mmCIF file of C-alpha atoms in Angstrom:
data_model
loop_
_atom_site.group_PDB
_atom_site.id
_atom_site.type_symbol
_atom_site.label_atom_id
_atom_site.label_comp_id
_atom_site.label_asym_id
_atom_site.label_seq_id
_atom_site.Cartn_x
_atom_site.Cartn_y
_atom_site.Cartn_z
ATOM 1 C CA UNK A 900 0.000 0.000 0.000
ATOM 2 C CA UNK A 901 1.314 3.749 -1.021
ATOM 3 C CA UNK A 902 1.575 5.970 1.735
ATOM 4 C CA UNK A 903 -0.627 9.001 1.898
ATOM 5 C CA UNK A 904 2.483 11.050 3.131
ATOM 6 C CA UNK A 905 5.504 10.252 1.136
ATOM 7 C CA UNK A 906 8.566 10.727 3.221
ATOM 8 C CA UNK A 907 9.342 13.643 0.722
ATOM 9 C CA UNK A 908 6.335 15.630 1.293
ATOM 10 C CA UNK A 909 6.300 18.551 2.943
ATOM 11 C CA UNK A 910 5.721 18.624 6.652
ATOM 12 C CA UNK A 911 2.945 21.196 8.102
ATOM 13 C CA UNK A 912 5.844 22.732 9.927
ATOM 14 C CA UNK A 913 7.871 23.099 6.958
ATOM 15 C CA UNK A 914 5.036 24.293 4.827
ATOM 16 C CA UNK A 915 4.246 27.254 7.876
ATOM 17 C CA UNK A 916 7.508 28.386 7.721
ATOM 18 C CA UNK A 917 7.670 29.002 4.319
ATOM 19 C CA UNK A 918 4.596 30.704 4.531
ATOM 20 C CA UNK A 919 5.979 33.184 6.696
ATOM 21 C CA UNK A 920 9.425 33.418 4.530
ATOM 22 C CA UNK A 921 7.306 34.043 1.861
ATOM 23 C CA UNK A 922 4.613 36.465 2.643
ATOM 24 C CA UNK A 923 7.693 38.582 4.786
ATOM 25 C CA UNK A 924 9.492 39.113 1.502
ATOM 26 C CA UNK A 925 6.841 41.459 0.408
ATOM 27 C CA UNK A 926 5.649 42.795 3.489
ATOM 28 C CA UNK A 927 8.634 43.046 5.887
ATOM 29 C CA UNK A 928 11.782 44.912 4.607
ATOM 30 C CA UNK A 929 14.988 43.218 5.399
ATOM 31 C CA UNK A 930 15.992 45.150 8.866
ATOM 32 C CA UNK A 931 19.709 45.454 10.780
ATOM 33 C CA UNK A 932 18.253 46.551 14.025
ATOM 34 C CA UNK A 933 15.967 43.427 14.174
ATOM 35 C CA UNK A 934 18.594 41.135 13.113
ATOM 36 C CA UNK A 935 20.858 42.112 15.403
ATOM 37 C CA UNK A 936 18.536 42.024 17.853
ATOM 38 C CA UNK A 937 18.491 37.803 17.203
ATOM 39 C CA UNK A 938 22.206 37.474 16.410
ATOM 40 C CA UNK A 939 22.668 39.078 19.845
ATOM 41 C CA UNK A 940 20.033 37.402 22.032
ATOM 42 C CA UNK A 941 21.367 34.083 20.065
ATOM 43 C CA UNK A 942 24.982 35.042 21.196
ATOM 44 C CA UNK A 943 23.882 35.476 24.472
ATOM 45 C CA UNK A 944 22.160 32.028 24.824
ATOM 46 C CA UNK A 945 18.840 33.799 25.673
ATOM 47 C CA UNK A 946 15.661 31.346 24.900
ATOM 48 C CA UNK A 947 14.812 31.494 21.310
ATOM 49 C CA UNK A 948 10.790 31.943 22.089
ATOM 50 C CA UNK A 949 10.808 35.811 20.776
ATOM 51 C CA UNK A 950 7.622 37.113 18.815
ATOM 52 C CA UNK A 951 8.149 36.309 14.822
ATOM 53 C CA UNK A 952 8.877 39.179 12.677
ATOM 54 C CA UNK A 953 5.470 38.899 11.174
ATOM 55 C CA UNK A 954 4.252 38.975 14.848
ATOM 56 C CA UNK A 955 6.363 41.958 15.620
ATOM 57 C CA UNK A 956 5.096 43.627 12.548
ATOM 58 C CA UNK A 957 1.534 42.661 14.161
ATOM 59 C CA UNK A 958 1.942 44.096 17.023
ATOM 60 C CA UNK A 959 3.718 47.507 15.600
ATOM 61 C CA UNK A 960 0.460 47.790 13.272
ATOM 62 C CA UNK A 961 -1.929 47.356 16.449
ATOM 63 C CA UNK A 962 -0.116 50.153 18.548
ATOM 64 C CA UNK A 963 -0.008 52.377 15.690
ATOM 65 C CA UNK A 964 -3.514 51.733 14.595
ATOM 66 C CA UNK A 965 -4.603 53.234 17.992
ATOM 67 C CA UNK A 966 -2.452 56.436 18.048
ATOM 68 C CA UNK A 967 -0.328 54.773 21.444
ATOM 69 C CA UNK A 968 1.893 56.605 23.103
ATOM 70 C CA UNK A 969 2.333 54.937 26.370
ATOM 71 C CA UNK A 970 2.589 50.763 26.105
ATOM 72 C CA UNK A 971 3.429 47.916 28.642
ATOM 73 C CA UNK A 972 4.730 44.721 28.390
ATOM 74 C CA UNK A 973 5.420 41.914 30.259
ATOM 75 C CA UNK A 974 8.454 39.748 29.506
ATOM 76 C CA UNK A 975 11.390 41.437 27.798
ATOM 77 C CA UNK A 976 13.731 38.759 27.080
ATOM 78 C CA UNK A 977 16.112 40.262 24.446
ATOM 79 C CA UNK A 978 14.015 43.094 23.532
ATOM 80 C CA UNK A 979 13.105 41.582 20.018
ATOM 81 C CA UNK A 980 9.186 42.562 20.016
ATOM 82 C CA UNK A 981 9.847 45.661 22.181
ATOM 83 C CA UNK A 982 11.974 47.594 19.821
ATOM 84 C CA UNK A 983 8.664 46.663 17.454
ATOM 85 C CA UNK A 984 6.178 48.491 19.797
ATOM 86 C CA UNK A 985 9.205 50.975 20.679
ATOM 87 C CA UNK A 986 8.895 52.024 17.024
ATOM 88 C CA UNK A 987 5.445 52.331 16.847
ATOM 89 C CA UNK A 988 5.691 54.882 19.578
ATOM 90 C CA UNK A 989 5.580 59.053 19.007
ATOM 91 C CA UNK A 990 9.232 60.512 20.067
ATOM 92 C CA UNK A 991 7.342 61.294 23.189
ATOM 93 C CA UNK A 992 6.280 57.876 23.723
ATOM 94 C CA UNK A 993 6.696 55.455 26.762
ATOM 95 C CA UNK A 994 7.323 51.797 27.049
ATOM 96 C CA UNK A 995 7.402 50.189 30.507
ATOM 97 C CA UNK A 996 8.366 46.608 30.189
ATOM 98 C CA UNK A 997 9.247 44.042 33.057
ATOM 99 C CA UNK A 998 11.651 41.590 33.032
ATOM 100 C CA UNK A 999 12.675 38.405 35.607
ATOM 101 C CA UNK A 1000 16.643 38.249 34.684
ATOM 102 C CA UNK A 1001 18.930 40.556 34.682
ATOM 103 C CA UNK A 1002 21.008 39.153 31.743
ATOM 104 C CA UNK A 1003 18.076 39.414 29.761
ATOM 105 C CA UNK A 1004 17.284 42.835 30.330
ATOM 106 C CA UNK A 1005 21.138 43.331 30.090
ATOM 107 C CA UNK A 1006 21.064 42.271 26.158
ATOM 108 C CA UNK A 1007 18.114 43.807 25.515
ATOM 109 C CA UNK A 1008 19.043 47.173 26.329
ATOM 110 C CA UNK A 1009 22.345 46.444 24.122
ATOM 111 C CA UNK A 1010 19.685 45.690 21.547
ATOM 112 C CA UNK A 1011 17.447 48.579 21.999
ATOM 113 C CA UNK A 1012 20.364 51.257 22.144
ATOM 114 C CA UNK A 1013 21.340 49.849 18.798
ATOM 115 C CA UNK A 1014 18.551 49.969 17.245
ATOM 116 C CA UNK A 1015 18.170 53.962 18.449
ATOM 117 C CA UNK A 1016 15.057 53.110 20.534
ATOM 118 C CA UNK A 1017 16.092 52.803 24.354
ATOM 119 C CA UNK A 1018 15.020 56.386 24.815
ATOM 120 C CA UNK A 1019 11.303 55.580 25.164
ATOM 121 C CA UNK A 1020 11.668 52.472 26.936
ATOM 122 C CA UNK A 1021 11.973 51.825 31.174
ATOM 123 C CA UNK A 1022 13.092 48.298 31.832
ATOM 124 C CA UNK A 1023 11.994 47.143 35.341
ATOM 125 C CA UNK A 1024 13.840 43.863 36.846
ATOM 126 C CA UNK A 1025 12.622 41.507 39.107
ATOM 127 C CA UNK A 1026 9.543 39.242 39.457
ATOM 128 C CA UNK A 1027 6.915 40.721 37.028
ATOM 129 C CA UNK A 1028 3.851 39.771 39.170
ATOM 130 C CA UNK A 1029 5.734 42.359 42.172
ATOM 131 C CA UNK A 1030 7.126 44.602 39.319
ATOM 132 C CA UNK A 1031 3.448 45.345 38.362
ATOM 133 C CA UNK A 1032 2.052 45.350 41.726
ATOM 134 C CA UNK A 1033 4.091 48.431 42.370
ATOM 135 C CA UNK A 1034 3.424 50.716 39.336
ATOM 136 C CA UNK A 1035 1.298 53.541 39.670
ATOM 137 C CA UNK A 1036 0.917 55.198 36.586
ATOM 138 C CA UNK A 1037 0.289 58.719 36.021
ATOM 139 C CA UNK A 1038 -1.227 58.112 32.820
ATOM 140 C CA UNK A 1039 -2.943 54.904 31.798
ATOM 141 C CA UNK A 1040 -1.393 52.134 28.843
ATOM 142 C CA UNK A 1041 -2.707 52.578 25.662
ATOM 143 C CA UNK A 1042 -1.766 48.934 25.247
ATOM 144 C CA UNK A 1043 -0.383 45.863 26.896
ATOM 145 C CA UNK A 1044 1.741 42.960 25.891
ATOM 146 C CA UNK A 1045 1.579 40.136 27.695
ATOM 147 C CA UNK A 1046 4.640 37.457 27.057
ATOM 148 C CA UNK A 1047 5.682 35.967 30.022
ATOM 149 C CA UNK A 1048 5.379 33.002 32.270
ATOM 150 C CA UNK A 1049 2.110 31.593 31.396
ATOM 151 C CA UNK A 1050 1.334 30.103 34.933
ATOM 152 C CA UNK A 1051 0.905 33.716 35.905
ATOM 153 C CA UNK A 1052 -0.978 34.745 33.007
ATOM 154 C CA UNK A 1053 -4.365 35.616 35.060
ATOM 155 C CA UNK A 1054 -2.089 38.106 37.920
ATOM 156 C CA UNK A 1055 -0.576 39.756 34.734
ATOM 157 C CA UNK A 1056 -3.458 40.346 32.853
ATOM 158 C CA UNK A 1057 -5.446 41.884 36.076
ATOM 159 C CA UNK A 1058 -2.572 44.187 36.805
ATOM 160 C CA UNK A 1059 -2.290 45.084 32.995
ATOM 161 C CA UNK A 1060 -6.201 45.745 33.017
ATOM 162 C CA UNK A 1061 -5.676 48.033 35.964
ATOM 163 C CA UNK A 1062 -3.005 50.231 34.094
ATOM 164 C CA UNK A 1063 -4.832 50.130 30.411
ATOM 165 C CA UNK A 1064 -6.866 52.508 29.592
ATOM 166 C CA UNK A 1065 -10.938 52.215 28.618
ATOM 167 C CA UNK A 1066 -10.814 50.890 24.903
ATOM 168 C CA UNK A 1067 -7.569 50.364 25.745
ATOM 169 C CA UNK A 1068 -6.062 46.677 24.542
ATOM 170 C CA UNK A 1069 -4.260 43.837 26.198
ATOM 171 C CA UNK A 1070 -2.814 41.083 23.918
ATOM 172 C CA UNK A 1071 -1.426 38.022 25.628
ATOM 173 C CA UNK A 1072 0.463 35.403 23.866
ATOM 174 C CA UNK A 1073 0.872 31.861 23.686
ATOM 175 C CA UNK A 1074 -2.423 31.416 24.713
ATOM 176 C CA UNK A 1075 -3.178 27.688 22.166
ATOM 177 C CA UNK A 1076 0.028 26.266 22.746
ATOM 178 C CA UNK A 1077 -0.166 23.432 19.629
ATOM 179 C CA UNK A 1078 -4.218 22.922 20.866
ATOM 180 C CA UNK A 1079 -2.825 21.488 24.436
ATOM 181 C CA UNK A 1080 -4.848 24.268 26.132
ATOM 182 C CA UNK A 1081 -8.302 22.690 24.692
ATOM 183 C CA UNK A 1082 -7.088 19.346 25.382
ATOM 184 C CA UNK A 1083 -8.036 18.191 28.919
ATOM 185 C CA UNK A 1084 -5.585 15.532 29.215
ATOM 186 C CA UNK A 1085 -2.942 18.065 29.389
ATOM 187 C CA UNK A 1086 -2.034 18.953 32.796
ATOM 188 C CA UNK A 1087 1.129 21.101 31.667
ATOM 189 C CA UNK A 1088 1.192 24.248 34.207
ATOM 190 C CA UNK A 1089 1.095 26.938 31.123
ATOM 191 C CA UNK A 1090 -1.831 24.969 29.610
ATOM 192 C CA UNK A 1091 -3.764 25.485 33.056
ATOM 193 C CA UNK A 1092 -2.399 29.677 33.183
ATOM 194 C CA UNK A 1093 -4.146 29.874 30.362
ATOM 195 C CA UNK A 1094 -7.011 28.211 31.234
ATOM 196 C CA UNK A 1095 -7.700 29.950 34.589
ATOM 197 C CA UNK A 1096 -7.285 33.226 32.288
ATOM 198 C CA UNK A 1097 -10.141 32.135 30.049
ATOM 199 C CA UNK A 1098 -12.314 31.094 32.912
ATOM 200 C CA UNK A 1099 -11.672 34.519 34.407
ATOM 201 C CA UNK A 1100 -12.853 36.294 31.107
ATOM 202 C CA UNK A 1101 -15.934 34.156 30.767
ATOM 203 C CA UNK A 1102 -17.396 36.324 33.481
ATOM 204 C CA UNK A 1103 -15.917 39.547 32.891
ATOM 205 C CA UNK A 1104 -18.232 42.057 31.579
ATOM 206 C CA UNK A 1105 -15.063 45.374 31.582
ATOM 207 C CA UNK A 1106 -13.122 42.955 28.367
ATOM 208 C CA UNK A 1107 -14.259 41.928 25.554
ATOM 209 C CA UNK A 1108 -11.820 39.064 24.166
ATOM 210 C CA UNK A 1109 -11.263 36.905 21.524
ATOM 211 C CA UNK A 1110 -8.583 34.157 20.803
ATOM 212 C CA UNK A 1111 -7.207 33.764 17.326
ATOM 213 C CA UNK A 1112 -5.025 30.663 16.461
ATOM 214 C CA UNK A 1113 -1.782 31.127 14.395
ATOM 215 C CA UNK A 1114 0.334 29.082 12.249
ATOM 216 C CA UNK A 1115 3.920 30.023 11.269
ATOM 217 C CA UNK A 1116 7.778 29.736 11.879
ATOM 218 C CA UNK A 1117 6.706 29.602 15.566
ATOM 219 C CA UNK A 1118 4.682 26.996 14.786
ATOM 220 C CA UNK A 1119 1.119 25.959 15.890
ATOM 221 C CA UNK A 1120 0.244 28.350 18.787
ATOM 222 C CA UNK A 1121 -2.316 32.113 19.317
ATOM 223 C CA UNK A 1122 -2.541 34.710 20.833
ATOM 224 C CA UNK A 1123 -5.559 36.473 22.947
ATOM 225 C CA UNK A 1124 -7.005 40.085 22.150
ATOM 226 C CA UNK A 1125 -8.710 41.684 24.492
ATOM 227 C CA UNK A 1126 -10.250 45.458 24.527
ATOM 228 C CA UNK A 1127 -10.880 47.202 27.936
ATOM 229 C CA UNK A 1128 -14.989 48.596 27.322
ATOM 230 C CA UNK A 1129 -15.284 51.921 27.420
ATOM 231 C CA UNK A 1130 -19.235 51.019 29.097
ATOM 232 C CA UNK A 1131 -21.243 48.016 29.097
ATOM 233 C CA UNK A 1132 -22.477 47.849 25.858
ATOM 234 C CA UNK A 1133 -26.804 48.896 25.980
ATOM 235 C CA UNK A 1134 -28.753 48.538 22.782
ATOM 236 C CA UNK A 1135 -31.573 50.685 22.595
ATOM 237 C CA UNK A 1136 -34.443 51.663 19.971
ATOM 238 C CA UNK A 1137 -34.277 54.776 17.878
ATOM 239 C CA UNK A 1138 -37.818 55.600 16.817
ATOM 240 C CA UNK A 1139 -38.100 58.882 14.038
ATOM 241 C CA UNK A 1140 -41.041 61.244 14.136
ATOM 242 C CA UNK A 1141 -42.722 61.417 10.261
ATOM 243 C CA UNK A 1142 -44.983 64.302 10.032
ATOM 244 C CA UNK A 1143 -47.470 62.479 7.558
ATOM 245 C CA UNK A 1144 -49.627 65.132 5.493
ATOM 246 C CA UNK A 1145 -52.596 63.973 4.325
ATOM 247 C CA UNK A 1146 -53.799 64.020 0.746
ATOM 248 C CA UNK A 1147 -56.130 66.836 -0.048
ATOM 249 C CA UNK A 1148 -59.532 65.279 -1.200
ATOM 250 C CA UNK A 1149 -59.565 64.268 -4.637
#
């Protein structure tokens, strides 16, 4: 019997990837900043779990589609997706992001200076869920990032919705995880952060949320989108006044 998937077929993986080569060739410029952004967190042995570039790109499109100027995130690492919000940012923009380690927010910095964009951003150290805890904002977020440790995914999100402004948006990522979050024979900590995050917005009527699943050179994962309501949303009926004139006698 022929097999249905020759061993020279393309794998889904493989055909993902070169989805995203592809559709970046056209969309997303060839960039030194951004590459040396990787070369360096690579260098550094920092985790290779960054956004994409067509996920950075994302996210810069998002802030700039709602005029931000002031933008949190949660989980540095080597600074890859912040110098994409960074850049989305007016010159008087702010970028508050928290980060666990301090080598991490050590590269990143290196990475953000290079790529001219460390002016707007304030990299806080130290456990995120106490890094949060403590900020008191003069101004709300325009937007959140959330990219962190997933088993904290609910405290994050809570402190983010604190800081974010009414119609204001929080993304969080990883939030699929190769369809192991749906699956309820995984008992994987991140799976269950994500969970208790989705049980949490099942009841809560200030966020409207939706997840969308993604494909790509990250693989099979999605993120969660979430807008802060400016009210509860009331639908009411609009009746119009018709003066009727009646036809003169024939």
């Amino acid at each position: 019997m022929s097999s249905t998937n020759p061993s020279n077929a393309p794998q889904p993986e493989e055909d993902w990837k070169r989805s995203d080569v592809y559709h970046n060739s056209f969309l997303i410029p060839k960039d030194e900043a951004l590459e040396f952004a990787q070369k360096n967190s690579q260098d550094n042995d920092l985790p290779a779990i960054a956004v994409s570039p067509a996920q950075g790109k994302l996210l810069n499109l998002l802030a700039r589609s709602i005029g931000a100027k002031r933008i949190l995130e949660v989980g540095t690492l080597g600074g890859y997706s912040t110098i994409w919000l960074a850049r989305a940012l007016p010159e008087d923009g702010k970028l508050v992001t928290a980060e666990l380690e301090q080598k991490h927010a050590d590269v990143a910095r290196a990475n953000l200076e290079h790529a001219g964009q460390y002016s707007k951003v304030e990299i806080l150290v130290g456990p995120a869920a106490e890094t949060l805890s403590k900020l008191k904002p003069e101004q709300p977020f325009d937007l959140a990032f959330i990219d962190a440790d997933k088993m904290s995914n609910l405290i994050y999100f809570l402190e983010a919705k604190r800081m974010v402004k009414k119609g204001g948006i929080i993304v969080v990522d990883n939030v699929v995880r190769e369809g192991r979050v749906a699956d309820p024979t995984c008992n994987h900590e991140s799976s269950e952060g994500v969970r208790k995050l989705l049980r949490h917005l099942k009841d809560d009527r200030d966020v409207d949320a939706t997840t969308i699943a993604t494909v790509g050179e990250k693989g099979y994962d999605g993120f969660l989108y979430a807008l802060l309501n400016v009210q509860n949303i009331a639908y009411s009926q609009v009746f119009t006044c018709i003066d009727i004139v009646p036809f003169p006698n024939s």
